[in-house]
Tab-separated table of C-alpha atoms in Angstrom:
chain	number	residue	atom	x	y	z
G	1	MET	CA	-21.074	-15.245	26.354
G	2	ALA	CA	-18.135	-15.081	23.921
G	3	THR	CA	-14.813	-13.792	25.164
G	4	ALA	CA	-13.709	-10.536	23.555
G	5	PHE	CA	-10.142	-10.727	22.302
G	6	THR	CA	-7.743	-7.794	22.394
G	7	SER	CA	-6.211	-6.728	19.065
G	8	GLU	CA	-2.930	-8.389	20.128
G	9	GLU	CA	-4.736	-11.644	20.953
G	10	LYS	CA	-6.573	-11.504	17.623
G	11	GLU	CA	-3.277	-11.173	15.757
G	12	VAL	CA	-1.743	-14.119	17.669
G	13	ILE	CA	-4.833	-16.267	17.031
G	14	ARG	CA	-4.899	-15.309	13.331
G	15	LYS	CA	-1.232	-16.369	12.964
G	16	LYS	CA	-1.932	-19.647	14.783
G	17	LEU	CA	-4.941	-20.305	12.554
G	18	HIS	CA	-2.800	-19.767	9.454
G	19	LYS	CA	-0.104	-22.119	10.760
G	20	VAL	CA	-2.665	-24.791	11.683
G	21	ALA	CA	-4.431	-24.409	8.315
G	22	LYS	CA	-1.169	-25.102	6.465
G	23	GLU	CA	-0.454	-28.147	8.641
G	24	CYS	CA	-3.964	-29.537	8.165
G	25	LEU	CA	-3.933	-28.926	4.412
G	26	GLN	CA	-0.637	-30.765	4.058
G	27	ARG	CA	-1.625	-33.621	6.360
G	28	TYR	CA	-5.355	-34.083	5.725
G	29	GLY	CA	-6.405	-31.929	2.787
G	30	VAL	CA	-9.491	-29.733	2.417
G	31	LYS	CA	-12.227	-32.365	2.794
G	32	LYS	CA	-10.868	-34.112	5.878
G	33	THR	CA	-10.072	-30.963	7.865
G	34	THR	CA	-12.859	-29.565	10.051
G	35	VAL	CA	-13.417	-26.223	11.757
G	36	ASP	CA	-13.737	-28.085	15.081
G	37	GLN	CA	-10.328	-29.657	14.567
G	38	MET	CA	-8.578	-26.368	13.727
G	39	ALA	CA	-10.319	-24.467	16.544
G	40	ALA	CA	-9.187	-27.130	19.033
G	41	MET	CA	-5.596	-26.965	17.718
G	42	VAL	CA	-5.571	-23.186	18.258
G	43	ASP	CA	-7.398	-23.523	21.605
G	44	ILE	CA	-10.418	-21.402	20.682
G	45	SER	CA	-14.103	-22.288	20.427
G	46	LYS	CA	-15.783	-23.082	17.118
G	47	GLY	CA	-17.837	-19.883	17.536
G	48	SER	CA	-14.637	-17.869	17.964
G	49	PHE	CA	-13.278	-19.363	14.740
G	50	TYR	CA	-16.174	-17.755	12.853
G	51	ASN	CA	-15.208	-14.345	14.277
G	52	PHE	CA	-12.042	-14.679	12.184
G	53	TYR	CA	-13.212	-16.524	9.054
G	54	SER	CA	-16.634	-17.221	7.575
G	55	SER	CA	-15.626	-20.789	6.659
G	56	LYS	CA	-12.679	-23.172	6.625
G	57	GLU	CA	-12.476	-22.574	2.869
G	58	MET	CA	-11.972	-18.817	3.402
G	59	LEU	CA	-9.132	-19.552	5.847
G	60	PHE	CA	-7.544	-22.015	3.407
G	61	PHE	CA	-7.870	-19.580	0.528
G	62	THR	CA	-6.294	-16.824	2.631
G	63	VAL	CA	-3.215	-18.938	3.413
G	64	LEU	CA	-2.969	-20.009	-0.248
G	65	GLU	CA	-2.958	-16.373	-1.345
G	66	GLU	CA	-0.369	-15.487	1.311
G	67	TYR	CA	1.859	-18.288	0.070
G	68	GLN	CA	1.497	-17.226	-3.555
G	69	ILE	CA	2.160	-13.549	-2.777
G	70	ASP	CA	5.204	-14.467	-0.665
G	71	VAL	CA	6.684	-16.672	-3.418
G	72	MET	CA	6.079	-14.064	-6.129
G	73	ASN	CA	7.501	-11.276	-3.933
G	74	ARG	CA	10.634	-13.324	-3.297
G	75	LEU	CA	11.045	-13.902	-7.029
G	76	THR	CA	10.525	-10.191	-7.769
G	77	GLU	CA	13.072	-9.238	-5.076
G	78	GLN	CA	15.624	-11.668	-6.521
G	79	LEU	CA	15.053	-10.232	-9.986
G	80	ALA	CA	15.437	-6.684	-8.638
G	81	MET	CA	18.720	-7.479	-6.861
G	82	GLU	CA	20.460	-8.464	-10.062
G	83	ALA	CA	21.479	-5.824	-12.601
G	84	LYS	CA	20.893	-8.122	-15.586
G	85	ILE	CA	18.838	-11.297	-15.660
G	86	ASP	CA	19.921	-13.588	-18.448
G	87	THR	CA	17.930	-16.599	-19.644
G	88	ASN	CA	19.892	-19.133	-17.570
G	89	ARG	CA	19.451	-17.167	-14.351
G	90	LEU	CA	15.713	-16.751	-14.938
G	91	VAL	CA	15.417	-20.506	-15.571
G	92	GLU	CA	17.207	-21.192	-12.249
G	93	LEU	CA	14.963	-18.796	-10.320
G	94	LEU	CA	11.763	-20.238	-11.815
G	95	TYR	CA	12.963	-23.814	-11.294
G	96	ASP	CA	13.581	-23.065	-7.593
G	97	LEU	CA	10.118	-21.474	-7.333
G	98	TYR	CA	8.434	-24.587	-8.739
G	99	GLN	CA	10.468	-26.896	-6.504
G	100	ASP	CA	9.324	-24.806	-3.529
G	101	PHE	CA	5.711	-25.309	-4.679
G	102	ARG	CA	6.294	-29.057	-5.140
G	103	TYR	CA	7.183	-29.502	-1.463
G	104	SER	CA	4.647	-27.039	-0.030
G	105	PHE	CA	1.235	-27.518	1.569
G	106	MET	CA	-0.270	-26.089	-1.635
G	107	TYR	CA	0.883	-29.064	-3.682
G	108	THR	CA	-1.281	-31.382	-1.572
G	109	ILE	CA	-4.432	-29.455	-2.505
G	110	PHE	CA	-3.661	-29.677	-6.211
G	111	LYS	CA	-2.502	-33.300	-6.022
G	112	ASN	CA	-5.724	-34.331	-4.236
G	113	ASN	CA	-7.845	-32.467	-6.829
G	114	GLU	CA	-9.331	-30.310	-4.065
G	115	MET	CA	-8.726	-26.881	-5.582
G	116	GLU	CA	-12.044	-26.944	-7.453
G	117	LEU	CA	-13.842	-28.021	-4.268
G	118	LEU	CA	-12.246	-25.117	-2.391
G	119	ILE	CA	-13.056	-22.531	-5.069
G	120	ARG	CA	-16.703	-23.656	-5.343
G	121	LYS	CA	-17.259	-22.770	-1.681
G	122	LEU	CA	-15.817	-19.253	-1.937
G	123	PRO	CA	-17.695	-16.007	-2.579
G	124	LYS	CA	-17.304	-14.734	-6.160
G	125	GLU	CA	-15.622	-11.529	-4.984
G	126	ALA	CA	-12.825	-13.570	-3.354
G	127	ILE	CA	-12.054	-15.170	-6.739
G	128	THR	CA	-12.239	-11.827	-8.566
G	129	ASN	CA	-9.849	-10.243	-6.066
G	130	HIS	CA	-7.509	-13.211	-6.410
G	131	HIS	CA	-7.289	-12.756	-10.190
G	132	LEU	CA	-6.405	-9.087	-9.646
G	133	ILE	CA	-3.594	-10.148	-7.291
G	134	ASP	CA	-2.356	-12.658	-9.909
G	135	ASP	CA	-2.240	-9.968	-12.583
G	136	ARG	CA	-0.386	-7.497	-10.345
G	137	MET	CA	2.189	-10.116	-9.315
G	138	VAL	CA	2.884	-11.251	-12.887
G	139	LYS	CA	3.156	-7.604	-14.048
G	140	LYS	CA	5.822	-7.031	-11.378
G	141	ILE	CA	7.786	-10.046	-12.604
G	142	VAL	CA	7.382	-9.152	-16.279
G	143	SER	CA	8.634	-5.609	-15.563
G	144	ARG	CA	11.946	-7.106	-14.396
G	145	ILE	CA	12.641	-9.272	-17.455
G	146	ASN	CA	13.154	-8.436	-21.128
G	147	ILE	CA	9.895	-9.775	-22.564
G	148	ARG	CA	9.051	-10.052	-26.271
G	149	GLU	CA	6.575	-7.442	-27.588
G	150	ASN	CA	4.057	-10.047	-28.765
G	151	VAL	CA	3.827	-11.749	-25.336
G	152	SER	CA	1.156	-10.427	-22.959
G	153	VAL	CA	1.049	-10.599	-19.163
G	154	GLU	CA	-1.924	-12.964	-19.493
G	155	ILE	CA	0.159	-15.356	-21.626
G	156	VAL	CA	3.024	-15.281	-19.115
G	157	SER	CA	0.561	-15.964	-16.313
G	158	ALA	CA	-0.955	-18.886	-18.247
G	159	LEU	CA	2.518	-20.289	-18.963
G	160	PHE	CA	3.408	-20.117	-15.243
G	161	ARG	CA	0.216	-22.065	-14.451
G	162	THR	CA	1.026	-24.596	-17.184
G	163	ILE	CA	4.445	-25.275	-15.697
G	164	ALA	CA	2.876	-25.662	-12.234
G	165	MET	CA	0.388	-28.194	-13.608
G	166	THR	CA	3.215	-30.457	-14.859
G	167	ILE	CA	4.171	-31.020	-11.220
G	168	LEU	CA	0.853	-32.806	-10.737
G	169	HIS	CA	1.934	-35.437	-13.270
G	170	ILE	CA	5.312	-36.499	-11.867
G	171	GLU	CA	4.379	-40.198	-11.889
G	172	GLU	CA	3.199	-40.103	-15.498
G	173	ILE	CA	6.255	-38.127	-16.631
G	174	GLY	CA	8.621	-40.339	-14.615
G	175	GLU	CA	10.090	-39.597	-11.183
G	176	LYS	CA	13.707	-40.130	-12.332
G	177	GLN	CA	13.387	-37.816	-15.322
G	178	PHE	CA	11.119	-35.217	-13.786
G	179	ASP	CA	13.639	-32.661	-12.456
G	180	THR	CA	15.567	-32.555	-15.737
G	181	THR	CA	12.317	-32.407	-17.723
G	182	LEU	CA	10.944	-29.582	-15.554
G	183	LYS	CA	14.092	-27.528	-16.075
G	184	LEU	CA	13.955	-28.087	-19.854
G	185	VAL	CA	10.272	-27.063	-19.993
G	186	ILE	CA	11.046	-23.882	-18.023
G	187	GLN	CA	14.010	-23.172	-20.290
G	188	GLY	CA	11.855	-23.592	-23.409
G	189	VAL	CA	9.174	-21.262	-22.040
G	190	VAL	CA	11.730	-18.627	-20.971
G	191	GLU	CA	13.431	-18.706	-24.383
G	192	GLN	CA	10.067	-18.228	-26.127
G	193	ILE	CA	8.902	-15.270	-24.016
G	194	THR	CA	12.160	-13.342	-23.508
G	195	LYS	CA	14.492	-11.573	-25.851
G	196	GLU	CA	18.223	-11.248	-25.300
G	197	ASP	CA	19.842	-7.821	-25.256
G	198	ARG	CA	21.894	-7.231	-28.378
C-alpha cells in the first residue's frame, strides 16, 4: 500500500524532484536519465514518482518552464528598476541572460539535440500552454522597452530564440570569438527592434 504524503511532504518532495531533474539533465541528459534513478535520488518509490508527474518528460518540461519564467521575470524586474533603458543597457542585460542560459542545465538539452525528443513525449496541451507563457513573458519585456511600431511580439520572440540558437554553434563560430560575436549579434538585433527617444 502506498504511503500518503502530507501537503508539506509533497512540497518538499516536489522541490527535491525539481533539483534532481536539473542535476540529471545537466549530467546525463534526457535519454540517459530514468524515473528509477530520480526516484532513488529523492528517496521515494517509482510508484510515488508517478503521483507527482505522469512521466520523466513532464518533470523535465516543468523545470525547463520554471527556469525560463525565472530568467524572464528577472529580466523584466531589471528593466522595471531602471527609469530609462538605452540600447547599450538592454544589450548588456540580454547578453547576461544568454550567458546564464549557456551555463545552465537547459543548454545541455539543446546541445545534445534532445529538445525534440522531450517535446514529442509531451501532451499537446502542455506545448500549447507553454506557447502562451512565452507570449506573456515577451509581452512583459516588450512593454518595458521602446519598440518600433513595425516589430511584433512574435518577431521579438523569434529573435530571442535565434540568438539562443547561436549558442549551440560555439565551436563552428569559434570559441575565442564567440563572446564578442554574441554581443555584436545582440546589439544588432536590439538596434533593429528599438527606437531611441528623441
